[in-house]
Amino acid sequence: MNKPLVELKGITKYFAKVIANKNVSFSVNDGEVLALLGENGAGKSTIMKILYGLYKEDEGQIFMNGEHKHISSPKDAMALGITMIQQHFSLVPAHTVTENIILGNVKGRIDWKAYEQKIGELAQSYGFDIDPTARIKDLPVGLQQKVEILKALYLDAHLLIMDEPTAVLTPQEASKLMGFVKEFTDQGHSVIFITHKLKEVMEVADRIIVMRDGEVHGDVKREDTDELELSRLMIGRDLKPPKKSEDAGGKDRKVVLSVENLSVIGSDDVPKLTDVSFDIREGEILGIAGVSGNGQQEICEAIIGAIPSKSGRISLAGEDLSEQNIRERLETGIGYLPADRFRDGMIMDMSLAENMLLKESFGDKWLKRGFLDHGRLRRYTEDIIKDYEVKAPGAGAMAKGLSGGNQQKVVVAREVGSGGKFIIFNQPTRGLDLGAINHVHKTILAERDKGKSILLVSTELSEIFALSDRIAVVYKGKIQGIFDHNDLTIEKIGLLMAGYNDDKGVQA
Amino acid sequence: MINLLARALMMSTPLLYGSIAEVYAERTGMMVTAIEGIFLMGAWGGFVVTYLTGNLFWGVMTAMLVGVLTAALYGWITVYLKQHQVVTGVAINTLVLGLSAFFMRVIFGIPITPLTIDPLPHIHIPVLSKIPVLGVILFQQNILTYIVYLIIPLSYFVLYKTSVGLIIRSTGENPEAVDVAGLPVERIRFLVVLLAGALGGVAGSFYSIGFLGLFTTNIIGGRGWIAFAICFLGNWNPRGAFFGALIFGLAEAVGIYIQSSGVELLPNELFIALPYILTIVLTVARRSFNVPAKLGIPYKKEN
């Protein structure tokens, strides 16, 4: 039998004292698509960054075609024909496609014309519609990913590692990417595909390595397995997805949040939202689907008043919010879970109790005779920790000491507490593991069943479909349409997300 | 008038060295906030060695060396120890202010009359200096000005037409991309800071041995900061730095000219302050900047 292309033997990696990879061994063969499946934090990216030379292993060895290799920098990896596309692309936004592709791969004087032509031809040979002189910041994410792939092709990569490549793509773009992966491996090359999505794995992989808690928990051929087995290997236990109760009288319930003709202009004078209108009724979840960066953030921030709107009206339970500032709006009973909890949701150097207090620090809710009532705040936080199954030593624990999932539970609890009538969940499960996702989903549905109105923004279509009563699709700051969740297919929503509309074709 | 323009070009020379130094460094994401101190060390080192050896060449070389040493201290603290660039720069500027005064005392005691040297001679380039008007302005300058004529196009070429330039520009925009391409971000930044130190040291020496022929601890008087501002105003490119430095050089020359002409239209202090006022006005007036995206942010890699 032939020697495998790459073989990892007993790789162990520590970050400070935390173990990220523990005795990881697996191999990838020529012409093979290998899926590296696991939850966030399972150590998938770490092991691949070791193979690519970005991290240095603490123990273990790497073999290529049976030979022991030392890879101490991406330069070494590239010389061996290995390239890796990072989850967050490593492109220079202000530079052109050509500048990005040849960075680090040229010496001395650069003949721009010649390189631009060479890269243009390479792009064409793979059917990529990319202008070598275009600046990265002007390209949509899907094309940026193609630039990354082009970079790998330019280097004549034999093994291409892709870290969560479909996270930023529409379903159609994702299936095109799968097409490319097959074409690439048909030429005898190999691909390692990092993902946490079971569907993708079943669609594209020849073999699957399942990782959990830094260790390999399964090495199976696709034809010998199914999604159920994979999810069990990945999580280590069975998971029951929350069940949504169907709601009969939704249409007759009263409107809680009403957004009419909302338009927002960005600081660069570019319209961010154009004529956005929707209603959310009592006990209803409106899902907003779309590729990241199509106005979702602006919708949320305009509703709570964090960014000014150029025109339009926002009202909550009949009360016009348009002239109110953020604090007044929040006091009417809006909860807001921001997409980026590090930036907008928590103060990592403060305790959980202090984080619970954050948004109400100006009111007198937590005051006793003019001073903070620390005892009551602590008891309240301890209750939250219990109710939400937050893994934390106590209310006094620093937020930064918790895992992402547990931090998110704390923010969710706070916003559920302060959102008496209406809660915005912006990307509530991004970066969480399946257990935490399950918990957050249950919480969202429970709040809906209590009669609260919910705006759910998510780029994960499965999440949108599982939770929403109605679904709005955004593209370039416009609403492409609002649909009952039963009336949309993945196919149709994908087209809408990419800017196609039944009668109008591509939206400008 | 011709003399005024020749003087303006002379006064812009050190600002050009300084702002080009900043252009290189800031393109990799490093604000060299120690530039004022690097200027001062250059002025000091250049003067001391020229005075002791009587050799202007060794003076300029020493200025370059102490500039590099000061920059190395700054680079070590900001690049490798990842400390805040503004705080570090301010600390170093304050430190060298004391150091230069201290070592002047140690070496020369307290002289009764100010120590002076003969500054760099003006070199009349054969033929070219005979061109009417332009010859006097452009080709009757000292050697440092002639060198800077070459540095500007050279810098433009390096930054935009070579692989080194591409790496420098990419490092300030997205160091992660540079890292993933297998290039050492920290070493790139440190080396470019050293280069900035060399250029800044020469700039500083221009004030002491380039035309004044003496050294005082306030000889730089904020001109390092002006070079720093020119880099911003010039949009981080050599051409912008060139025009920016010319404007400030002219402002300085006009200030000196009016002071010495004896005409008292306005208080003298106003003209001394002219470059500084101009800095504020232009910084506020300039609307759009192409700031390198990671300017001032240390590169931290988990490992």
Short mmCIF file of C-alpha atoms in Angstrom, two decimals, chain B residues 119-275:
data_model
loop_
_atom_site.label_atom_id
_atom_site.label_comp_id
_atom_site.label_asym_id
_atom_site.label_seq_id
_atom_site.Cartn_x
_atom_site.Cartn_y
_atom_site.Cartn_z
CA PRO B 119 28.74 73.15 9.48
CA LEU B 120 28.49 71.05 6.33
CA PRO B 121 29.68 73.12 3.38
CA HIS B 122 27.38 74.05 0.54
CA ILE B 123 28.51 72.19 -2.52
CA HIS B 124 28.11 73.95 -5.83
CA ILE B 125 27.42 71.26 -8.37
CA PRO B 126 29.41 72.04 -11.50
CA VAL B 127 27.37 73.27 -14.46
CA LEU B 128 23.97 72.65 -12.80
CA SER B 129 24.51 75.30 -10.13
CA LYS B 130 25.09 77.86 -12.90
CA ILE B 131 21.49 77.51 -14.15
CA PRO B 132 19.76 80.80 -13.40
CA VAL B 133 17.38 80.75 -10.43
CA LEU B 134 16.96 76.95 -10.23
CA GLY B 135 20.69 76.39 -9.97
CA VAL B 136 20.90 78.52 -6.86
CA ILE B 137 17.85 76.92 -5.30
CA LEU B 138 18.55 73.28 -6.13
CA PHE B 139 22.27 72.87 -6.64
CA GLN B 140 23.97 75.01 -4.05
CA GLN B 141 22.97 72.90 -1.08
CA ASN B 142 24.84 70.60 1.28
CA ILE B 143 25.39 66.90 0.74
CA LEU B 144 22.45 65.80 2.90
CA THR B 145 20.02 67.70 0.69
CA TYR B 146 21.47 66.08 -2.42
CA ILE B 147 21.08 62.66 -0.86
CA VAL B 148 17.46 63.34 -0.05
CA TYR B 149 16.81 64.10 -3.74
CA LEU B 150 17.66 60.45 -4.33
CA ILE B 151 15.82 59.07 -1.32
CA ILE B 152 12.39 60.25 -2.44
CA PRO B 153 12.21 58.50 -5.83
CA LEU B 154 14.08 55.55 -4.37
CA SER B 155 11.52 55.21 -1.59
CA TYR B 156 8.70 55.43 -4.06
CA PHE B 157 10.30 52.69 -6.11
CA VAL B 158 10.97 50.48 -3.09
CA LEU B 159 7.46 50.83 -1.65
CA TYR B 160 5.49 50.29 -4.84
CA LYS B 161 7.69 48.34 -7.22
CA THR B 162 9.53 45.79 -5.11
CA SER B 163 8.73 42.76 -3.00
CA VAL B 164 10.17 44.47 0.08
CA GLY B 165 7.75 47.35 -0.41
CA LEU B 166 4.83 44.98 -0.82
CA ILE B 167 5.77 43.28 2.43
CA ILE B 168 6.15 46.61 4.24
CA ARG B 169 2.77 47.86 3.02
CA SER B 170 1.03 44.57 3.81
CA THR B 171 2.42 44.44 7.35
CA GLY B 172 0.71 47.68 8.32
CA GLU B 173 -2.57 46.68 6.73
CA ASN B 174 -2.88 43.10 7.90
CA PRO B 175 0.08 41.55 9.75
CA GLU B 176 -1.82 38.29 9.97
CA ALA B 177 -1.73 37.93 6.19
CA VAL B 178 2.02 38.47 6.32
CA ASP B 179 2.36 35.86 9.04
CA VAL B 180 0.28 33.35 7.11
CA ALA B 181 2.48 33.99 4.07
CA GLY B 182 5.35 32.74 6.22
CA LEU B 183 7.04 36.09 6.84
CA PRO B 184 8.26 37.22 10.28
CA VAL B 185 6.04 40.18 11.24
CA GLU B 186 8.03 41.22 14.29
CA ARG B 187 11.39 41.16 12.55
CA ILE B 188 10.00 43.17 9.63
CA ARG B 189 8.67 45.81 12.01
CA PHE B 190 11.83 45.94 14.07
CA LEU B 191 14.11 46.30 11.04
CA VAL B 192 11.97 49.05 9.57
CA VAL B 193 12.03 50.90 12.90
CA LEU B 194 15.86 50.67 12.79
CA LEU B 195 15.82 52.11 9.28
CA ALA B 196 13.62 54.93 10.55
CA GLY B 197 16.16 55.46 13.33
CA ALA B 198 18.98 55.81 10.82
CA LEU B 199 17.06 58.33 8.72
CA GLY B 200 15.84 60.18 11.82
CA GLY B 201 19.38 60.36 13.21
CA VAL B 202 20.63 61.98 10.02
CA ALA B 203 17.70 64.38 10.12
CA GLY B 204 18.63 65.41 13.64
CA SER B 205 22.28 65.93 12.73
CA PHE B 206 21.19 68.32 10.00
CA TYR B 207 20.17 70.83 12.66
CA SER B 208 23.42 70.66 14.63
CA ILE B 209 26.09 70.05 12.00
CA GLY B 210 24.08 70.72 8.85
CA PHE B 211 23.74 74.48 9.28
CA LEU B 212 23.78 75.80 12.85
CA GLY B 213 27.15 74.36 13.84
CA LEU B 214 26.19 74.08 17.49
CA PHE B 215 24.11 72.01 19.86
CA THR B 216 21.54 72.97 22.47
CA THR B 217 19.04 70.63 24.11
CA ASN B 218 16.12 72.47 22.53
CA ILE B 219 17.66 72.44 19.07
CA ILE B 220 14.97 70.15 17.66
CA GLY B 221 12.11 72.03 19.27
CA GLY B 222 9.29 69.79 18.10
CA ARG B 223 10.52 69.35 14.53
CA GLY B 224 10.47 65.58 15.01
CA TRP B 225 6.76 65.90 15.69
CA ILE B 226 6.36 68.02 12.59
CA ALA B 227 7.98 65.25 10.53
CA PHE B 228 5.56 62.87 12.24
CA ALA B 229 2.63 65.07 11.20
CA ILE B 230 3.94 65.42 7.64
CA CYS B 231 3.76 61.66 7.25
CA PHE B 232 0.05 61.80 8.13
CA LEU B 233 -0.62 64.83 5.96
CA GLY B 234 1.27 63.23 3.10
CA ASN B 235 -1.01 60.21 3.26
CA TRP B 236 1.80 57.79 4.03
CA ASN B 237 3.54 58.09 0.71
CA PRO B 238 6.88 59.58 -0.30
CA ARG B 239 5.39 62.08 -2.71
CA GLY B 240 2.98 63.42 -0.10
CA ALA B 241 5.83 63.62 2.37
CA PHE B 242 7.86 65.57 -0.18
CA PHE B 243 5.20 68.25 -0.68
CA GLY B 244 4.41 68.35 3.02
CA ALA B 245 8.05 68.87 3.94
CA LEU B 246 8.40 71.63 1.32
CA ILE B 247 5.44 73.53 2.78
CA PHE B 248 6.86 73.34 6.28
CA GLY B 249 10.36 74.18 5.12
CA LEU B 250 8.98 77.24 3.39
CA ALA B 251 7.05 78.27 6.48
CA GLU B 252 10.22 78.01 8.52
CA ALA B 253 12.28 79.93 5.97
CA VAL B 254 9.66 82.68 5.80
CA GLY B 255 9.67 82.89 9.58
CA ILE B 256 13.45 83.30 9.68
CA TYR B 257 13.43 85.73 6.76
CA ILE B 258 10.87 88.04 8.28
CA GLN B 259 12.59 87.96 11.64
CA SER B 260 15.91 88.92 10.16
CA SER B 261 14.53 91.53 7.75
CA GLY B 262 13.76 93.80 10.67
CA VAL B 263 10.31 94.64 9.37
CA GLU B 264 7.98 94.49 12.33
CA LEU B 265 4.55 93.82 10.90
CA LEU B 266 3.61 91.27 13.48
CA PRO B 267 5.32 89.96 16.60
CA ASN B 268 8.34 87.76 15.82
CA GLU B 269 7.00 84.96 17.96
CA LEU B 270 4.15 84.49 15.54
CA PHE B 271 6.57 83.63 12.74
CA ILE B 272 8.52 81.25 14.92
CA ALA B 273 5.22 79.57 15.67
CA LEU B 274 4.23 79.44 11.99
CA PRO B 275 5.16 75.78 11.30
#
